Short mmCIF file of C-alpha atoms in Angstrom, two decimals:
data_model
loop_
_atom_site.label_atom_id
_atom_site.label_comp_id
_atom_site.label_asym_id
_atom_site.label_seq_id
_atom_site.Cartn_x
_atom_site.Cartn_y
_atom_site.Cartn_z
CA UNK A 1 0.00 0.00 0.00
CA UNK A 2 2.86 2.36 0.75
CA UNK A 3 4.34 1.63 -2.69
CA UNK A 4 1.01 2.47 -4.33
CA UNK A 5 0.75 5.76 -2.39
CA UNK A 6 4.35 6.62 -3.24
CA UNK A 7 3.89 5.86 -6.93
CA UNK A 8 0.64 7.84 -7.01
CA UNK A 9 2.36 10.96 -5.68
CA UNK A 10 5.32 10.81 -8.09
CA UNK A 11 4.56 11.27 -11.84
CA UNK A 12 7.74 9.40 -12.87
CA UNK A 13 6.84 6.37 -10.76
CA UNK A 14 3.24 6.57 -11.95
CA UNK A 15 4.42 6.26 -15.56
CA UNK A 16 6.43 3.17 -14.62
CA UNK A 17 3.39 1.65 -12.92
CA UNK A 18 0.69 2.52 -15.48
CA UNK A 19 2.94 2.57 -18.55
CA UNK A 20 2.59 -1.16 -19.38
CA UNK A 21 -1.22 -0.95 -19.16
CA UNK A 22 -1.28 2.10 -21.42
CA UNK A 23 1.10 0.32 -23.80
CA UNK A 24 -1.27 -2.65 -24.05
CA UNK A 25 -4.23 -0.40 -24.83
CA UNK A 26 -2.34 1.65 -27.41
CA UNK A 27 -1.11 -1.52 -29.14
CA UNK A 28 -4.53 -3.17 -29.13
CA UNK A 29 -6.32 -0.24 -30.71
CA UNK A 30 -3.52 1.83 -32.23
CA UNK A 31 -1.60 -0.77 -34.24
CA UNK A 32 -4.54 -1.79 -36.51
CA UNK A 33 -5.38 1.87 -37.15
CA UNK A 34 -1.76 2.72 -37.93
CA UNK A 35 -1.43 -0.31 -40.21
CA UNK A 36 -4.57 0.63 -42.14
CA UNK A 37 -3.54 4.28 -42.47
CA UNK A 38 -0.04 3.42 -43.71
CA UNK A 39 -1.43 0.90 -46.17
CA UNK A 40 -4.00 3.36 -47.53
CA UNK A 41 -1.77 6.45 -47.60
CA UNK A 42 1.66 5.07 -48.46
CA UNK A 43 1.06 1.42 -49.52
CA UNK A 44 3.29 0.38 -46.61
CA UNK A 45 2.38 -2.93 -44.98
CA UNK A 46 3.06 -2.51 -41.26
CA UNK A 47 1.88 -6.07 -40.65
CA UNK A 48 5.17 -7.32 -42.09
CA UNK A 49 6.79 -5.92 -38.92
CA UNK A 50 4.18 -7.43 -36.62
CA UNK A 51 6.59 -9.81 -34.85
CA UNK A 52 9.25 -7.11 -34.46
CA UNK A 53 6.68 -4.72 -32.99
CA UNK A 54 5.48 -7.38 -30.55
CA UNK A 55 8.99 -8.14 -29.27
CA UNK A 56 10.07 -4.49 -29.15
CA UNK A 57 7.04 -3.50 -27.10
CA UNK A 58 6.98 -6.52 -24.82
CA UNK A 59 10.57 -5.96 -23.63
CA UNK A 60 9.63 -2.44 -22.53
CA UNK A 61 7.31 -3.86 -19.85
CA UNK A 62 10.08 -5.19 -17.55
CA UNK A 63 12.09 -2.08 -18.36
CA UNK A 64 9.33 0.24 -17.09
CA UNK A 65 8.69 -1.89 -13.99
CA UNK A 66 12.42 -2.10 -13.30
CA UNK A 67 12.71 1.68 -13.54
CA UNK A 68 9.84 2.17 -11.09
CA UNK A 69 11.30 -0.31 -8.61
CA UNK A 70 14.82 1.07 -8.95
CA UNK A 71 13.66 4.64 -8.23
CA UNK A 72 11.70 3.42 -5.20
CA UNK A 73 14.84 1.70 -3.92
CA UNK A 74 16.83 4.89 -4.45
CA UNK A 75 14.33 6.82 -2.33
CA UNK A 76 14.47 4.20 0.41
CA UNK A 77 18.26 4.19 0.38
CA UNK A 78 18.41 7.99 0.59
CA UNK A 79 15.97 7.98 3.52
CA UNK A 80 17.93 5.19 5.28
CA UNK A 81 14.85 2.99 5.24
CA UNK A 82 16.92 0.00 4.15
CA UNK A 83 18.90 0.22 7.40
CA UNK A 84 15.61 0.43 9.27
CA UNK A 85 14.25 -2.67 7.54
CA UNK A 86 17.46 -4.53 8.42
CA UNK A 87 16.65 -4.39 12.15
CA UNK A 88 12.98 -5.37 11.77
CA UNK A 89 11.69 -8.95 11.45
CA UNK A 90 11.66 -8.35 7.68
CA UNK A 91 15.46 -7.95 7.67
CA UNK A 92 17.49 -6.80 4.69
CA UNK A 93 17.13 -10.18 2.97
CA UNK A 94 13.34 -10.00 3.22
CA UNK A 95 13.32 -6.41 1.95
CA UNK A 96 15.44 -7.29 -1.06
CA UNK A 97 13.37 -10.42 -1.77
CA UNK A 98 10.18 -8.34 -1.78
CA UNK A 99 11.65 -5.61 -3.95
CA UNK A 100 12.88 -8.13 -6.54
CA UNK A 101 9.88 -10.46 -6.48
CA UNK A 102 7.24 -7.78 -6.99
CA UNK A 103 8.51 -6.48 -10.37
CA UNK A 104 9.04 -10.08 -11.53
CA UNK A 105 5.43 -11.01 -10.79
CA UNK A 106 4.09 -7.78 -12.30
CA UNK A 107 6.27 -8.27 -15.37
CA UNK A 108 4.96 -11.81 -15.92
CA UNK A 109 1.32 -10.80 -15.40
CA UNK A 110 1.49 -7.72 -17.62
CA UNK A 111 3.41 -9.56 -20.32
CA UNK A 112 0.70 -12.24 -20.40
CA UNK A 113 -1.89 -9.45 -20.65
CA UNK A 114 0.06 -7.92 -23.54
CA UNK A 115 0.20 -11.21 -25.46
CA UNK A 116 -3.49 -11.93 -24.87
CA UNK A 117 -4.84 -8.43 -25.48
CA UNK A 118 -2.51 -6.73 -27.97
CA UNK A 119 -3.48 -8.93 -30.91
CA UNK A 120 0.12 -9.03 -32.15
CA UNK A 121 1.07 -12.56 -31.09
CA UNK A 122 -0.48 -15.88 -30.16
CA UNK A 123 0.23 -17.77 -26.95
CA UNK A 124 2.71 -20.58 -27.66
CA UNK A 125 5.41 -22.53 -25.82
CA UNK A 126 8.06 -20.07 -26.96
CA UNK A 127 6.06 -17.25 -25.39
CA UNK A 128 6.07 -19.01 -22.01
CA UNK A 129 9.84 -19.41 -22.12
CA UNK A 130 10.21 -15.75 -23.07
CA UNK A 131 8.03 -14.78 -20.08
CA UNK A 132 10.48 -16.40 -17.67
CA UNK A 133 13.40 -14.41 -19.08
CA UNK A 134 11.46 -11.14 -19.04
CA UNK A 135 10.45 -11.79 -15.42
CA UNK A 136 14.17 -11.85 -14.52
CA UNK A 137 14.96 -8.70 -16.49
CA UNK A 138 12.72 -6.48 -14.34
CA UNK A 139 14.61 -7.02 -11.03
CA UNK A 140 18.10 -6.82 -12.50
CA UNK A 141 17.23 -3.58 -14.27
CA UNK A 142 15.85 -2.24 -10.98
CA UNK A 143 19.13 -3.12 -9.26
CA UNK A 144 21.09 -1.51 -12.10
CA UNK A 145 19.26 1.78 -11.55
CA UNK A 146 19.48 1.57 -7.75
CA UNK A 147 23.08 0.38 -7.46
CA UNK A 148 24.80 2.74 -9.87
CA UNK A 149 22.84 5.95 -9.21
CA UNK A 150 23.42 8.43 -6.41
CA UNK A 151 20.00 10.07 -6.78
CA UNK A 152 16.85 10.12 -8.92
CA UNK A 153 18.37 12.39 -11.56
CA UNK A 154 21.22 9.95 -12.14
CA UNK A 155 18.70 7.11 -11.97
CA UNK A 156 16.63 8.59 -14.80
CA UNK A 157 19.78 9.20 -16.87
CA UNK A 158 20.87 5.60 -16.35
CA UNK A 159 17.36 4.45 -17.23
CA UNK A 160 17.58 6.20 -20.61
CA UNK A 161 20.91 4.49 -21.33
CA UNK A 162 19.49 1.16 -20.21
CA UNK A 163 16.43 1.67 -22.42
CA UNK A 164 18.70 1.79 -25.47
CA UNK A 165 20.21 -1.51 -24.35
CA UNK A 166 16.75 -3.08 -23.99
CA UNK A 167 15.57 -2.17 -27.48
CA UNK A 168 18.91 -3.15 -29.02
CA UNK A 169 18.19 -6.87 -28.61
CA UNK A 170 15.12 -7.03 -30.91
CA UNK A 171 16.78 -4.68 -33.41
CA UNK A 172 19.79 -6.99 -33.70
CA UNK A 173 17.57 -10.06 -34.14
CA UNK A 174 15.38 -8.62 -36.88
CA UNK A 175 17.67 -6.25 -38.79
CA UNK A 176 21.30 -7.36 -38.39
CA UNK A 177 22.45 -9.96 -41.00
CA UNK A 178 22.94 -13.52 -39.76
CA UNK A 179 26.75 -13.64 -39.56
CA UNK A 180 26.74 -10.58 -37.28
CA UNK A 181 23.79 -11.42 -35.05
CA UNK A 182 26.01 -13.12 -32.50
CA UNK A 183 27.37 -9.70 -31.61
CA UNK A 184 24.12 -9.29 -29.68
CA UNK A 185 24.64 -12.24 -27.31
CA UNK A 186 25.85 -9.80 -24.62
CA UNK A 187 22.59 -7.84 -24.81
CA UNK A 188 20.10 -9.32 -22.28
CA UNK A 189 17.02 -8.75 -24.45
CA UNK A 190 18.69 -10.65 -27.31
CA UNK A 191 17.79 -13.94 -25.62
CA UNK A 192 14.02 -13.45 -25.07
CA UNK A 193 13.81 -12.04 -28.61
CA UNK A 194 15.51 -15.17 -29.99
CA UNK A 195 13.25 -17.42 -27.90
CA UNK A 196 10.22 -15.58 -29.28
CA UNK A 197 11.20 -15.67 -32.93
CA UNK A 198 12.26 -19.34 -32.87
CA UNK A 199 9.22 -20.30 -30.80
CA UNK A 200 6.66 -18.78 -33.16
CA UNK A 201 8.42 -20.38 -36.15
CA UNK A 202 7.84 -23.82 -34.63
CA UNK A 203 11.49 -24.55 -33.79
CA UNK A 204 10.79 -25.73 -30.24
CA UNK A 205 14.21 -27.31 -29.65
CA UNK A 206 16.01 -24.15 -30.80
CA UNK A 207 13.75 -22.03 -28.57
CA UNK A 208 14.55 -24.27 -25.58
CA UNK A 209 18.27 -24.03 -26.33
CA UNK A 210 18.20 -20.24 -26.53
CA UNK A 211 16.12 -20.16 -23.35
CA UNK A 212 18.61 -22.33 -21.45
CA UNK A 213 21.59 -20.17 -22.40
CA UNK A 214 19.62 -16.97 -21.81
CA UNK A 215 18.40 -18.17 -18.42
CA UNK A 216 21.96 -18.82 -17.21
CA UNK A 217 23.05 -15.43 -18.57
CA UNK A 218 20.15 -13.62 -16.86
CA UNK A 219 20.72 -15.34 -13.51
CA UNK A 220 24.42 -14.43 -13.66
CA UNK A 221 23.56 -10.77 -14.28
CA UNK A 222 20.97 -10.79 -11.47
CA UNK A 223 23.43 -12.29 -8.95
CA UNK A 224 26.07 -9.75 -9.92
CA UNK A 225 23.61 -6.86 -9.55
CA UNK A 226 22.49 -8.13 -6.12
CA UNK A 227 26.10 -8.19 -4.88
CA UNK A 228 26.77 -4.69 -6.21
CA UNK A 229 23.59 -3.28 -4.66
CA UNK A 230 24.19 -4.89 -1.24
CA UNK A 231 27.72 -3.51 -1.24
CA UNK A 232 26.52 0.00 -2.13
CA UNK A 233 23.67 -0.15 0.42
CA UNK A 234 26.10 -1.09 3.20
#
């Protein structure tokens, strides 16, 4: 309840909280209108980029939730609330578990809503595997913002840089020629994008392989971010 009150009083946090819902609505009703207008006015078929649009938009959901959580953690660190939580029954471990679990759950729920309501993609096995990776991206992005920023201004600047990293994964998958696509393996969103594109094409084994490698990569990043944040918080 305190998080909801805090987010409601801060426009930046409110965007992070309501942004995914607004994104779903805009995609559901805006994409068909835009596709029809472009086809009628310029003979441009936007539906050819349907899969790219779906992946590009879906990776922004954990990014927005991670930003919101990271800024909340910055506020709590500045107000020494983390030290307060450490001496309560919640303890620092419980605080961190809550802060990382909440964006993961919200990311999974809102991503499912996006797939079901946007009309851009159908629910398949590859989508489920992608959901797991996106659920991990929200907490590590939150820790990235909270661990490497001294205040909200720096947090927002880091968020903008991180946003470029998030959208780079789908761009590499869809627009970079095959021999050079492996350059993107160090971009976290490369892996859910690959799981998505192989999953919808029916290559289940390839999707599972990309998921396995991506899962290990995401867990490694998350563990590293947790260590950095705990060190900075101390």
